[in-house]
CSV table of C-alpha atoms in Angstrom, one decimal:
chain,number,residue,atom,x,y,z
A,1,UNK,CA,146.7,-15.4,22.4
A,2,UNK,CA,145.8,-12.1,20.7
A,3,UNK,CA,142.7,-10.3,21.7
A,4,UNK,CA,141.2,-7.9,18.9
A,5,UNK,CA,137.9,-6.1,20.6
A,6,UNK,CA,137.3,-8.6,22.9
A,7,UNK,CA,137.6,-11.2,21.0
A,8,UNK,CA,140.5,-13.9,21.6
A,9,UNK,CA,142.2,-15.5,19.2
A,10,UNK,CA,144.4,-18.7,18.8
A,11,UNK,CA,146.6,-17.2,16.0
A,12,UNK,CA,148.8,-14.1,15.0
A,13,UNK,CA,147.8,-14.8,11.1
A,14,UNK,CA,145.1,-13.0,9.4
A,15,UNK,CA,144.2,-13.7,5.4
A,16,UNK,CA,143.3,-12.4,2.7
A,17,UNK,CA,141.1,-14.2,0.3
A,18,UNK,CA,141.8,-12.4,-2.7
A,19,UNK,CA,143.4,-13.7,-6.3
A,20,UNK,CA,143.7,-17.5,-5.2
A,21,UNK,CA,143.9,-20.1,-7.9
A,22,UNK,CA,140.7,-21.8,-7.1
A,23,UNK,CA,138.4,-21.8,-4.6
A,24,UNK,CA,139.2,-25.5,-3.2
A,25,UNK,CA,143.4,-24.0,-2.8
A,26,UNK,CA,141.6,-21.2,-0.6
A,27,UNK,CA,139.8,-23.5,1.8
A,28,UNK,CA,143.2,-25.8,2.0
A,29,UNK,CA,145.3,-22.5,2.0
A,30,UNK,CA,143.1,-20.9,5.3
A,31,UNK,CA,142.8,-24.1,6.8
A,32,UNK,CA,146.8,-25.0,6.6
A,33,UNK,CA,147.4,-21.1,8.1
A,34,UNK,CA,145.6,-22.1,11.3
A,35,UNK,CA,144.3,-18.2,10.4
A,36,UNK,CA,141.0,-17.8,12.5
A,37,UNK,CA,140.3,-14.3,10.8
A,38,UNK,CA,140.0,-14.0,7.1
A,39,UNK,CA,139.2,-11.0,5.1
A,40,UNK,CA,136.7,-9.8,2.5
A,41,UNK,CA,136.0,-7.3,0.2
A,42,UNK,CA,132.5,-6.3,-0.6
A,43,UNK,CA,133.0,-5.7,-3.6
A,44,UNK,CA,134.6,-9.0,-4.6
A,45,UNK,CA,131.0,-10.7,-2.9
A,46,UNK,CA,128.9,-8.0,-4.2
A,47,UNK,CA,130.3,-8.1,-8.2
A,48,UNK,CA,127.9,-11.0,-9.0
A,49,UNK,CA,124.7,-12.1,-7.2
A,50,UNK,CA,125.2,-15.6,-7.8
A,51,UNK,CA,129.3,-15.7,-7.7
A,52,UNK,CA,129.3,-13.6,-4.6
A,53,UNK,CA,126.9,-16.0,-2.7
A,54,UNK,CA,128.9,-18.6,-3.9
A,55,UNK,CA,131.9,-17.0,-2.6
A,56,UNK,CA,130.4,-15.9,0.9
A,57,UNK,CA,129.7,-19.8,1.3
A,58,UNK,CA,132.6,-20.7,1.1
A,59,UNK,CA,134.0,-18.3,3.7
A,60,UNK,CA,130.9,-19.8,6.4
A,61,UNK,CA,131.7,-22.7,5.7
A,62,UNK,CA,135.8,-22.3,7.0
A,63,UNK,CA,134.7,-21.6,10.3
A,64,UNK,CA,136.4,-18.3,10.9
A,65,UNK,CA,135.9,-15.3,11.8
A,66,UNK,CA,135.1,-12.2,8.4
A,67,UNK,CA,136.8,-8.7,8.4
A,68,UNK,CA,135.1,-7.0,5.7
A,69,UNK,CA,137.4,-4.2,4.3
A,70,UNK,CA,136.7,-1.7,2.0
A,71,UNK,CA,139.0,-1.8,-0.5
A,72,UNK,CA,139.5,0.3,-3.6
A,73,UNK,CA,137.6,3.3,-1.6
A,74,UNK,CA,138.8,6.7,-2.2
A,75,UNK,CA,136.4,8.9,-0.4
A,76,UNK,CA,135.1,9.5,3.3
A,77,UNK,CA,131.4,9.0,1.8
A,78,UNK,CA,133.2,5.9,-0.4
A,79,UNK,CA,134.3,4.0,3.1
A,80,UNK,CA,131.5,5.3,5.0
A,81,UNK,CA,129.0,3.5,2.9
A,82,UNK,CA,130.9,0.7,2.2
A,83,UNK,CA,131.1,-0.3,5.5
A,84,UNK,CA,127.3,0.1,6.5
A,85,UNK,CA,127.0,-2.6,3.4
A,86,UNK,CA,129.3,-5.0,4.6
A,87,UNK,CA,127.5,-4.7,8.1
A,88,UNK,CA,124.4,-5.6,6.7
A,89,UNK,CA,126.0,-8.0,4.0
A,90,UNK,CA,128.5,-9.7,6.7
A,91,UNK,CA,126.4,-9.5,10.0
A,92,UNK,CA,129.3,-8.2,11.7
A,93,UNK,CA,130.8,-4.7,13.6
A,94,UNK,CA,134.4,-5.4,12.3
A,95,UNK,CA,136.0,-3.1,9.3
A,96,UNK,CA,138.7,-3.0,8.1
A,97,UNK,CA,139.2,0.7,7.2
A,98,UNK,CA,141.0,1.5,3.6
A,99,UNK,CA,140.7,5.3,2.0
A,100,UNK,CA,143.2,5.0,-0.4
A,101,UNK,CA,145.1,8.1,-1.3
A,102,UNK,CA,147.5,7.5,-4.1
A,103,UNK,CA,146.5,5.1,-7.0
A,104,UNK,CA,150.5,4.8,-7.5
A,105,UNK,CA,151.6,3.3,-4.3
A,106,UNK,CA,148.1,2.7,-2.7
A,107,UNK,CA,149.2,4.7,0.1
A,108,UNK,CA,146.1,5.7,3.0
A,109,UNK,CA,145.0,9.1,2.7
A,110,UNK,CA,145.6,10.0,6.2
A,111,UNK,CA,143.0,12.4,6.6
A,112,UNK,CA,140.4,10.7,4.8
A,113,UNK,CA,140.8,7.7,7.0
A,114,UNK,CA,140.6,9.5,10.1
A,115,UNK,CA,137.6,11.3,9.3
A,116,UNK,CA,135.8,8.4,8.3
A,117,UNK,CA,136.8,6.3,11.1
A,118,UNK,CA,135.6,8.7,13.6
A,119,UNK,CA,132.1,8.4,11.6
A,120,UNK,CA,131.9,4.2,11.4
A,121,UNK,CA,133.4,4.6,15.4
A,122,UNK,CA,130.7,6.6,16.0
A,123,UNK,CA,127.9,4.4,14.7
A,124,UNK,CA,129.3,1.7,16.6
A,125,UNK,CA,131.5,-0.5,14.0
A,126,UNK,CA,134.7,-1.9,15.4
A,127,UNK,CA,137.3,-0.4,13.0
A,128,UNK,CA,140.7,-1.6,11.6
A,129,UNK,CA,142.3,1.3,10.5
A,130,UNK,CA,144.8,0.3,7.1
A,131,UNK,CA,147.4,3.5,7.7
A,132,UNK,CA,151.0,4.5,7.6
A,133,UNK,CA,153.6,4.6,10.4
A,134,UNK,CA,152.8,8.2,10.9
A,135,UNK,CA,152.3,8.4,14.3
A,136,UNK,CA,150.2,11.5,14.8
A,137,UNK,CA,147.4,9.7,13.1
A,138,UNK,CA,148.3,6.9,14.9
A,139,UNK,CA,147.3,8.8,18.0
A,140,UNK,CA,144.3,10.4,16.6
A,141,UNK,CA,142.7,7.1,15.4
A,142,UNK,CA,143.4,5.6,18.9
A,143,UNK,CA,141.0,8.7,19.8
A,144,UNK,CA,138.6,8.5,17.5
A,145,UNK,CA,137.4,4.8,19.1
A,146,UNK,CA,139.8,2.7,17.2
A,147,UNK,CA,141.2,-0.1,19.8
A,148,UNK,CA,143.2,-1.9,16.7
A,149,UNK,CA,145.5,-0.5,14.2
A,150,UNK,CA,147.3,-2.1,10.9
A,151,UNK,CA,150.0,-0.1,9.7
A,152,UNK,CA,151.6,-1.2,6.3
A,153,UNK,CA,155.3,-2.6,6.2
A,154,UNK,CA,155.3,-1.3,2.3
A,155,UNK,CA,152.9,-0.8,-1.0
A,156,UNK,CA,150.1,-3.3,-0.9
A,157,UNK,CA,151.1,-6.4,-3.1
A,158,UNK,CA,154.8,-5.4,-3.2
A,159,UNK,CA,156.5,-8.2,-1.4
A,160,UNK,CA,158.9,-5.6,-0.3
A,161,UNK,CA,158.8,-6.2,3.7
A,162,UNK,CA,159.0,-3.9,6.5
A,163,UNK,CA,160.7,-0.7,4.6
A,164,UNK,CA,160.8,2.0,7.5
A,165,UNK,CA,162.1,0.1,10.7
A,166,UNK,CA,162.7,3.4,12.4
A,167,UNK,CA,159.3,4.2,11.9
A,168,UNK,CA,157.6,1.2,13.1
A,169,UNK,CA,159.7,0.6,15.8
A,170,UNK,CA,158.7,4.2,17.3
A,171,UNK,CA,154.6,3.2,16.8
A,172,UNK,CA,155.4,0.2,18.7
A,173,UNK,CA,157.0,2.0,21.7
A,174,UNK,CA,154.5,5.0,21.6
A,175,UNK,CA,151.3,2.7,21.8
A,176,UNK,CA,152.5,-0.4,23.7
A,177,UNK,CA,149.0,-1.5,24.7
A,178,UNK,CA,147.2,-1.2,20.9
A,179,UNK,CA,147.5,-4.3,19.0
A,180,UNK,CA,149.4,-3.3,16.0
A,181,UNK,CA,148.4,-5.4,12.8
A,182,UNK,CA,151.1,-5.0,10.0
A,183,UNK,CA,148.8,-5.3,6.7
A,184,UNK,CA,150.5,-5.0,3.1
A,185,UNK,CA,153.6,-5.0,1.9
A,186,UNK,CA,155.1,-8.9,3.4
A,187,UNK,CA,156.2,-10.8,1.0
A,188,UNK,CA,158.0,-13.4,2.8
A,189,UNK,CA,157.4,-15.7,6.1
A,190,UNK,CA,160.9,-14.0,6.9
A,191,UNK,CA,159.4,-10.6,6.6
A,192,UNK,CA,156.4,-11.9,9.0
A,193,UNK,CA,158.6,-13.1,11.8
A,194,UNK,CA,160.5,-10.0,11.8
A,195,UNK,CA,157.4,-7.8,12.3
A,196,UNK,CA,156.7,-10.2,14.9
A,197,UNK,CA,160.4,-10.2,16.4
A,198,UNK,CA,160.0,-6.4,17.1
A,199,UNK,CA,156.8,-6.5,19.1
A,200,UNK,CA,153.9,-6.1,16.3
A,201,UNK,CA,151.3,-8.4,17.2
A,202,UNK,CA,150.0,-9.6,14.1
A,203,UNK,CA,150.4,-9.7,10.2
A,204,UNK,CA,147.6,-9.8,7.6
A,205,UNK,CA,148.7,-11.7,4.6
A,206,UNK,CA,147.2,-11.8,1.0
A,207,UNK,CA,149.7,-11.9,-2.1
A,208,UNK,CA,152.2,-13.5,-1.1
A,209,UNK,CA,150.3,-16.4,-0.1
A,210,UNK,CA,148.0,-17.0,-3.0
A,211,UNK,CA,150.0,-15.7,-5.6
A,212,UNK,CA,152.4,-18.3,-4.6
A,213,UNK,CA,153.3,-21.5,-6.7
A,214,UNK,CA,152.1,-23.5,-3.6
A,215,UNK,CA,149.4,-21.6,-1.8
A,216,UNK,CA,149.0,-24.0,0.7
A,217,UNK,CA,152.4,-24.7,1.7
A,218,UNK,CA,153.2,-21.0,2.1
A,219,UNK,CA,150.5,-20.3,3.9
A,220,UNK,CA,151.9,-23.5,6.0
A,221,UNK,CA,155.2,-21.0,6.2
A,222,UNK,CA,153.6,-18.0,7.3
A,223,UNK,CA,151.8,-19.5,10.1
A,224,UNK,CA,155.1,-21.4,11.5
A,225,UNK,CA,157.3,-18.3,11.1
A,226,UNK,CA,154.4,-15.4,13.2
A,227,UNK,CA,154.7,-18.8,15.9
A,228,UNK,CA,158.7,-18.3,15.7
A,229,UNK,CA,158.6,-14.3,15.7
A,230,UNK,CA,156.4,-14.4,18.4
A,231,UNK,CA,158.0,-16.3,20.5
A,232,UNK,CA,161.6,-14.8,19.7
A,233,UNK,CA,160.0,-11.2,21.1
A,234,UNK,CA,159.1,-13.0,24.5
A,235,UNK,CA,162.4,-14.8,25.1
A,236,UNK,CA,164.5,-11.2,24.2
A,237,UNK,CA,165.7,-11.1,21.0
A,238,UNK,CA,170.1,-10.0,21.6
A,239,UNK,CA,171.4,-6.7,21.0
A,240,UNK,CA,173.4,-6.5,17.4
A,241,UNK,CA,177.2,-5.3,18.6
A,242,UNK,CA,179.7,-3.4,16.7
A,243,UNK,CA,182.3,-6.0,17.2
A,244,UNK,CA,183.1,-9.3,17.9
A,245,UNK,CA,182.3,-11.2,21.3
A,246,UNK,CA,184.1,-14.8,21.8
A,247,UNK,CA,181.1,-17.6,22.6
A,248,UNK,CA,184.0,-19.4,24.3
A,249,UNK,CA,185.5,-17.6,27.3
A,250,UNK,CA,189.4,-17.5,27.3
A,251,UNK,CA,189.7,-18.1,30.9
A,252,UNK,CA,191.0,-21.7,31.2
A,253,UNK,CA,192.3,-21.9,28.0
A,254,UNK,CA,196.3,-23.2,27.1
A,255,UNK,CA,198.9,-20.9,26.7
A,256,UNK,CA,201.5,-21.8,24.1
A,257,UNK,CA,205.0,-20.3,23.9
């Protein structure tokens, strides 16, 4: 189980609900991830009155819970306000927290997303902080009120997996207790079980999903491989050795001359 501000959940899986085919390979694509946690960007539901209302019926009518993020935000006062509009748009405390620093590699302005989750902490909104490995802001997020953090394994929408190992390995060990969502960057089911196998306690998955040729059965993937990950970090994953070790003891065994 994975507990996210109180609230408990049945699965490791969060999903985006961006760039799908269709709206019906959404609803199969969430309901085939087991996913009880789905995000949404205001702006997506906000870009026409009667497409967005469309849009936020079908996300009711899945049955899970909403993260609205703020997406595309550049600015403290950007995010800030963003989020008071999901609030109200959403019904909802959660946020997931983007200030995006670099158009190039949609990196998190570090800074910027600090600052503004201290505000949206402040004014009672349960935050999701999208930020680097960098572990001094780690820290000073966990201070300013945020009780989840999700990290990015590599550029949003890149595919490119978990690309600093050291890195994340070292935020896992310096805050064992904070749930650790890695958000951006997996592009495969085997990228989701390793962030899984090394003690991260979630993954948030968006491209490689519904960019897929078979939404559906991906997201079918991803859900069986954070259940595999998961359970590989309880049962103690083997240390990688510099040479070989026989699996068959040579005790007992013939000798020839």
């Amino acid at each position: 189980m994975l507990t996210l501000y109180d609230v408990t959940l049945g699965s490791r899986l969060l999903l985006g609900t961006a760039r799908y085919p269709s709206p019906e390979v959404l609803i199969e694509a969430v309901r085939a991830s087991g996913t009880q946690v789905v995000t949404v960007s205001l702006r997506r539901e906000a870009a026409g009155e009667r497409a967005g209302q469309g849009f936020w019926s079908i996300v009711r009518d899945l049955g899970v819970r909403v993260l609205p993020n703020t997406a595309g935000c550049h600015s403290v006062k950007e995010a800030v306000t963003t989020a008071h509009m999901a609030r109200e748009v959403f019904g909802t405390q959660w946020v997931k927290l983007e200030v995006i620093g670099d158009d190039d590699t949609l990196a998190p302005d570090g800074v910027a997303l600090l600052e503004a989750a201290r505000v949206l902490c402040a004014e009672g909104f349960e935050v999701f902080p999208y930020t680097t490995e960098d572990l001094s802001i780690a820290e000073r997020l966990c201070a300013a009120g945020c009780r989840v953090l999700m990290p990015w394994g590599s550029a949003i929408g890149s595919g490119r997996g978990l690309n600093n190992l050291f890195g994340l390995k070292a935020l896992r060990a310096r805050l064992p207790e904070v749930p650790l969502i890695i958000d951006a960057g997996i592009g495969a089911p085997s990228h989701a079980a390793q962030a899984l196998e090394l003690g991260f306690d979630g993954v948030l998955i968006n491209t490689a999903v519904s960019q897929a040729a078979d939404p559906i059965g991906m997201a079918r993937a991803f859900a069986q491989a954070v259940v595999a990950g998961r359970e590989a970090y309880q049962a103690g994953l083997m240390e990688p050795r510099e040479m070989a070790v026989p699996s068959t003891p040579r005790v007992g065994t013939a000798l020839l001359r």
